[in-house]
Amino acid sequence: MYSNPLLTIVTPTRGNFTDYWLEQLLKIQGNVQFILVYPPEGTIKNIDDSRIKNLRSPYKGEVIQRFTGLLNVDSEYVLALDDDDYVHPDILDLTFKYFRLFPESWVLRLKIENIQYTDEVRIQKDWEPNPDVEQLEICKKTPENPFPFQKGNYKGLLEVPIAPLDKSVDIRHIIFPWHQRKDQSGIHFENFNNRIWKTERVKAALYELSTAMNIFGALTWIPLWNLDRMLGLFVQAKFYQKDAIIGHATPKPEQIRYIVRDNSLKETRLHVIADLLLLKCYPQYGYLWNLILWQIYAIPKVWGRAVKLKLMKLRQSN
């Protein structure tokens, strides 16, 4: 195994990933490490590749598995990837070239293509070459070009600003809960997964987050619902600088193939619990309050859906 990998890909898994997924993951060449994190009683697969590091998390659950993996990263950069999604085989070269050009960046937002899990032809299609970041123009938000995102059709490296956490609390999220959020529109992002982050920023946020999960005594709050969005926003809140450009987004073609599954196959998650933990640490940011307010009326719907799915599974088993 490389003693000092440039990039680590962290994946929580139950060990039920496909042979094809593993084959594609191991096509990534160079100074890269793969951390696979299993639940406490999961069966670890014996994979003959010295770049793979197998870990067990102390508790069950995808969140604590991913948390465990991220804490054990030794590389300069890290990517969180699920065990049914795919990353470009030349991702290491893209990572090296990008951060050599932009050493002050925190994050590289990869281009994601959403693909239905039944579309095997599209999933297995040959990857197009990555764009040459050294030759791309920089797309900036300016008075002359206020919408450089272009509905995802930008051609260069798109500047990504930090999330606008200092927005004011908007009471309309309680009065009109059926209205979509307006504060998240733009070219910033919230989520952590499928982006390449500087490890030092991530670890600093994780250490603070682990402390914040302690409620009192031995009672620990483990947010089992949504580490993805919570950690993405947590890093940005911890190192918040108003209007800072924290990285760039790559243009087409895709570097991530995100596999979209039927809602009935997904685990029900209550995002508001993780958002409350964010708010516990950073109550000064109105953006985080708006996350909570907007979701209050969604809680009964989420629990209703969870009960419905359980009933459906019981009927199928009988």
Tab-separated table of N, CA, C and O in Angstrom, residues 247-301:
chain	number	residue	atom	x	y	z
A	247	GLY	N	-13.731	26.725	-4.391
A	247	GLY	CA	-13.301	25.725	-5.360
A	247	GLY	C	-13.927	25.977	-6.711
A	247	GLY	O	-14.399	27.073	-7.004
A	248	HIS	N	-13.951	24.938	-7.527
A	248	HIS	CA	-14.509	25.030	-8.875
A	248	HIS	C	-15.305	23.773	-9.200
A	248	HIS	O	-15.112	22.724	-8.569
A	249	ALA	N	-16.185	23.904	-10.168
A	249	ALA	CA	-16.950	22.762	-10.677
A	249	ALA	C	-16.476	22.447	-12.078
A	249	ALA	O	-16.280	23.349	-12.907
A	250	THR	N	-16.280	21.171	-12.352
A	250	THR	CA	-15.818	20.757	-13.677
A	250	THR	C	-16.998	20.669	-14.650
A	250	THR	O	-18.114	20.359	-14.250
A	251	PRO	N	-16.749	20.915	-15.921
A	251	PRO	CA	-17.809	20.817	-16.932
A	251	PRO	C	-18.001	19.370	-17.390
A	251	PRO	O	-17.314	18.452	-16.932
A	252	LYS	N	-18.919	19.179	-18.335
A	252	LYS	CA	-19.125	17.866	-18.937
A	252	LYS	C	-17.870	17.460	-19.700
A	252	LYS	O	-17.112	18.321	-20.132
A	253	PRO	N	-17.621	16.163	-19.868
A	253	PRO	CA	-18.447	15.010	-19.498
A	253	PRO	C	-18.300	14.667	-18.016
A	253	PRO	O	-17.450	15.224	-17.322
A	254	GLU	N	-19.111	13.708	-17.552
A	254	GLU	CA	-19.180	13.411	-16.121
A	254	GLU	C	-17.919	12.739	-15.590
A	254	GLU	O	-17.222	12.030	-16.319
A	255	GLN	N	-17.671	12.974	-14.302
A	255	GLN	CA	-16.641	12.227	-13.577
A	255	GLN	C	-17.254	11.277	-12.537
A	255	GLN	O	-16.564	10.426	-11.986
A	256	ILE	N	-18.547	11.477	-12.266
A	256	ILE	CA	-19.277	10.610	-11.328
A	256	ILE	C	-20.537	10.100	-12.015
A	256	ILE	O	-21.268	10.884	-12.636
A	257	ARG	N	-20.784	8.807	-11.914
A	257	ARG	CA	-22.053	8.237	-12.357
A	257	ARG	C	-22.836	7.854	-11.110
A	257	ARG	O	-22.498	6.895	-10.415
A	258	TYR	N	-23.862	8.674	-10.855
A	258	TYR	CA	-24.684	8.499	-9.656
A	258	TYR	C	-25.897	7.650	-10.011
A	258	TYR	O	-26.697	8.025	-10.865
A	259	ILE	N	-26.015	6.507	-9.371
A	259	ILE	CA	-27.058	5.555	-9.708
A	259	ILE	C	-28.344	5.882	-8.945
A	259	ILE	O	-28.354	5.884	-7.719
A	260	VAL	N	-29.378	6.180	-9.698
A	260	VAL	CA	-30.669	6.570	-9.133
A	260	VAL	C	-31.535	5.329	-8.969
A	260	VAL	O	-31.777	4.591	-9.929
A	261	ARG	N	-32.004	5.105	-7.748
A	261	ARG	CA	-32.832	3.939	-7.465
A	261	ARG	C	-34.252	4.352	-7.125
A	261	ARG	O	-34.507	5.496	-6.744
A	262	ASP	N	-35.172	3.410	-7.256
A	262	ASP	CA	-36.571	3.647	-6.925
A	262	ASP	C	-36.700	4.036	-5.455
A	262	ASP	O	-35.994	3.495	-4.601
A	263	ASN	N	-37.578	4.977	-5.151
A	263	ASN	CA	-37.742	5.442	-3.774
A	263	ASN	C	-38.072	4.312	-2.810
A	263	ASN	O	-37.733	4.359	-1.629
A	264	SER	N	-38.753	3.292	-3.302
A	264	SER	CA	-39.127	2.170	-2.440
A	264	SER	C	-37.909	1.356	-2.008
A	264	SER	O	-37.976	0.579	-1.055
A	265	LEU	N	-36.776	1.533	-2.715
A	265	LEU	CA	-35.558	0.808	-2.374
A	265	LEU	C	-34.643	1.614	-1.458
A	265	LEU	O	-33.622	1.115	-0.997
A	266	LYS	N	-35.026	2.865	-1.184
A	266	LYS	CA	-34.171	3.746	-0.402
A	266	LYS	C	-34.547	3.713	1.074
A	266	LYS	O	-35.704	3.534	1.435
A	267	GLU	N	-33.549	3.911	1.899
A	267	GLU	CA	-33.757	4.011	3.332
A	267	GLU	C	-34.349	5.379	3.645
A	267	GLU	O	-33.911	6.403	3.134
A	268	THR	N	-35.393	5.382	4.490
A	268	THR	CA	-36.025	6.652	4.856
A	268	THR	C	-35.107	7.453	5.774
A	268	THR	O	-34.570	6.912	6.742
A	269	ARG	N	-34.938	8.729	5.466
A	269	ARG	CA	-34.054	9.574	6.262
A	269	ARG	C	-34.771	10.856	6.652
A	269	ARG	O	-35.437	11.479	5.838
A	270	LEU	N	-34.577	11.240	7.894
A	270	LEU	CA	-35.175	12.466	8.400
A	270	LEU	C	-34.070	13.519	8.497
A	270	LEU	O	-33.311	13.566	9.463
A	271	HIS	N	-33.953	14.343	7.492
A	271	HIS	CA	-32.842	15.283	7.395
A	271	HIS	C	-32.803	16.274	8.547
A	271	HIS	O	-31.741	16.756	8.914
A	272	VAL	N	-33.954	16.571	9.124
A	272	VAL	CA	-34.022	17.635	10.119
A	272	VAL	C	-33.184	17.318	11.349
A	272	VAL	O	-32.677	18.232	12.016
A	273	ILE	N	-32.981	16.039	11.675
A	273	ILE	CA	-32.182	15.693	12.847
A	273	ILE	C	-30.734	16.139	12.663
A	273	ILE	O	-30.130	16.741	13.556
A	274	ALA	N	-30.172	15.853	11.508
A	274	ALA	CA	-28.801	16.278	11.226
A	274	ALA	C	-28.712	17.798	11.155
A	274	ALA	O	-27.717	18.388	11.580
A	275	ASP	N	-29.746	18.439	10.624
A	275	ASP	CA	-29.741	19.897	10.540
A	275	ASP	C	-29.777	20.536	11.924
A	275	ASP	O	-29.193	21.605	12.143
A	276	LEU	N	-30.442	19.885	12.871
A	276	LEU	CA	-30.458	20.393	14.247
A	276	LEU	C	-29.056	20.355	14.849
A	276	LEU	O	-28.682	21.236	15.626
A	277	LEU	N	-28.278	19.347	14.503
A	277	LEU	CA	-26.912	19.271	14.987
A	277	LEU	C	-26.070	20.402	14.400
A	277	LEU	O	-25.240	21.003	15.090
A	278	LEU	N	-26.293	20.699	13.126
A	278	LEU	CA	-25.626	21.854	12.513
A	278	LEU	C	-25.974	23.133	13.267
A	278	LEU	O	-25.106	23.959	13.567
A	279	LEU	N	-27.243	23.285	13.567
A	279	LEU	CA	-27.717	24.493	14.237
A	279	LEU	C	-27.172	24.592	15.658
A	279	LEU	O	-26.907	25.691	16.160
A	280	LYS	N	-27.000	23.437	16.294
A	280	LYS	CA	-26.430	23.410	17.642
A	280	LYS	C	-25.039	24.029	17.648
A	280	LYS	O	-24.663	24.741	18.584
A	281	CYS	N	-24.263	23.768	16.618
A	281	CYS	CA	-22.885	24.264	16.537
A	281	CYS	C	-22.792	25.688	15.996
A	281	CYS	O	-21.920	26.456	16.401
A	282	TYR	N	-23.690	26.037	15.069
A	282	TYR	CA	-23.591	27.333	14.391
A	282	TYR	C	-24.943	28.044	14.353
A	282	TYR	O	-25.504	28.276	13.276
A	283	PRO	N	-25.465	28.417	15.524
A	283	PRO	CA	-26.788	29.062	15.574
A	283	PRO	C	-26.797	30.468	14.985
A	283	PRO	O	-27.863	31.043	14.772
A	284	GLN	N	-25.625	31.018	14.700
A	284	GLN	CA	-25.556	32.394	14.185
A	284	GLN	C	-25.926	32.503	12.712
A	284	GLN	O	-26.102	33.611	12.198
A	285	TYR	N	-26.074	31.358	12.025
A	285	TYR	CA	-26.305	31.402	10.584
A	285	TYR	C	-27.784	31.188	10.254
A	285	TYR	O	-28.334	30.101	10.456
A	286	GLY	N	-28.411	32.228	9.697
A	286	GLY	CA	-29.829	32.156	9.347
A	286	GLY	C	-30.141	31.087	8.321
A	286	GLY	O	-31.235	30.516	8.314
A	287	TYR	N	-29.208	30.811	7.437
A	287	TYR	CA	-29.387	29.775	6.410
A	287	TYR	C	-29.729	28.435	7.051
A	287	TYR	O	-30.575	27.685	6.557
A	288	LEU	N	-29.067	28.115	8.166
A	288	LEU	CA	-29.308	26.846	8.852
A	288	LEU	C	-30.669	26.838	9.537
A	288	LEU	O	-31.347	25.801	9.588
A	289	TRP	N	-31.079	27.978	10.078
A	289	TRP	CA	-32.430	28.079	10.652
A	289	TRP	C	-33.483	27.845	9.571
A	289	TRP	O	-34.500	27.179	9.797
A	290	ASN	N	-33.227	28.386	8.382
A	290	ASN	CA	-34.182	28.191	7.289
A	290	ASN	C	-34.306	26.721	6.896
A	290	ASN	O	-35.384	26.262	6.509
A	291	LEU	N	-33.199	25.970	6.983
A	291	LEU	CA	-33.263	24.541	6.713
A	291	LEU	C	-34.262	23.859	7.637
A	291	LEU	O	-35.062	23.017	7.222
A	292	ILE	N	-34.199	24.210	8.917
A	292	ILE	CA	-35.084	23.600	9.916
A	292	ILE	C	-36.526	24.026	9.678
A	292	ILE	O	-37.445	23.188	9.634
A	293	LEU	N	-36.751	25.315	9.515
A	293	LEU	CA	-38.111	25.828	9.363
A	293	LEU	C	-38.802	25.234	8.147
A	293	LEU	O	-39.984	24.890	8.184
A	294	TRP	N	-38.050	25.095	7.068
A	294	TRP	CA	-38.638	24.600	5.832
A	294	TRP	C	-39.060	23.140	5.950
A	294	TRP	O	-39.969	22.685	5.257
A	295	GLN	N	-38.409	22.383	6.852
A	295	GLN	CA	-38.677	20.956	6.945
A	295	GLN	C	-39.701	20.553	8.000
A	295	GLN	O	-40.087	19.389	8.069
A	296	ILE	N	-40.136	21.499	8.826
A	296	ILE	CA	-41.040	21.149	9.923
A	296	ILE	C	-42.271	20.405	9.419
A	296	ILE	O	-42.677	19.380	9.976
A	297	TYR	N	-42.860	20.905	8.358
A	297	TYR	CA	-44.081	20.284	7.847
A	297	TYR	C	-43.797	19.009	7.059
A	297	TYR	O	-44.727	18.283	6.710
A	298	ALA	N	-42.536	18.761	6.778
A	298	ALA	CA	-42.196	17.548	6.036
A	298	ALA	C	-42.049	16.326	6.932
A	298	ALA	O	-42.098	15.190	6.462
A	299	ILE	N	-41.897	16.538	8.248
A	299	ILE	CA	-41.658	15.421	9.163
A	299	ILE	C	-42.780	14.385	9.126
A	299	ILE	O	-42.517	13.187	8.981
A	300	PRO	N	-44.075	14.795	9.249
A	300	PRO	CA	-45.138	13.780	9.182
A	300	PRO	C	-45.133	13.006	7.860
A	300	PRO	O	-45.419	11.805	7.842
A	301	LYS	N	-44.804	13.684	6.757
A	301	LYS	CA	-44.773	13.006	5.457
A	301	LYS	C	-43.677	11.950	5.426
A	301	LYS	O	-43.870	10.856	4.904
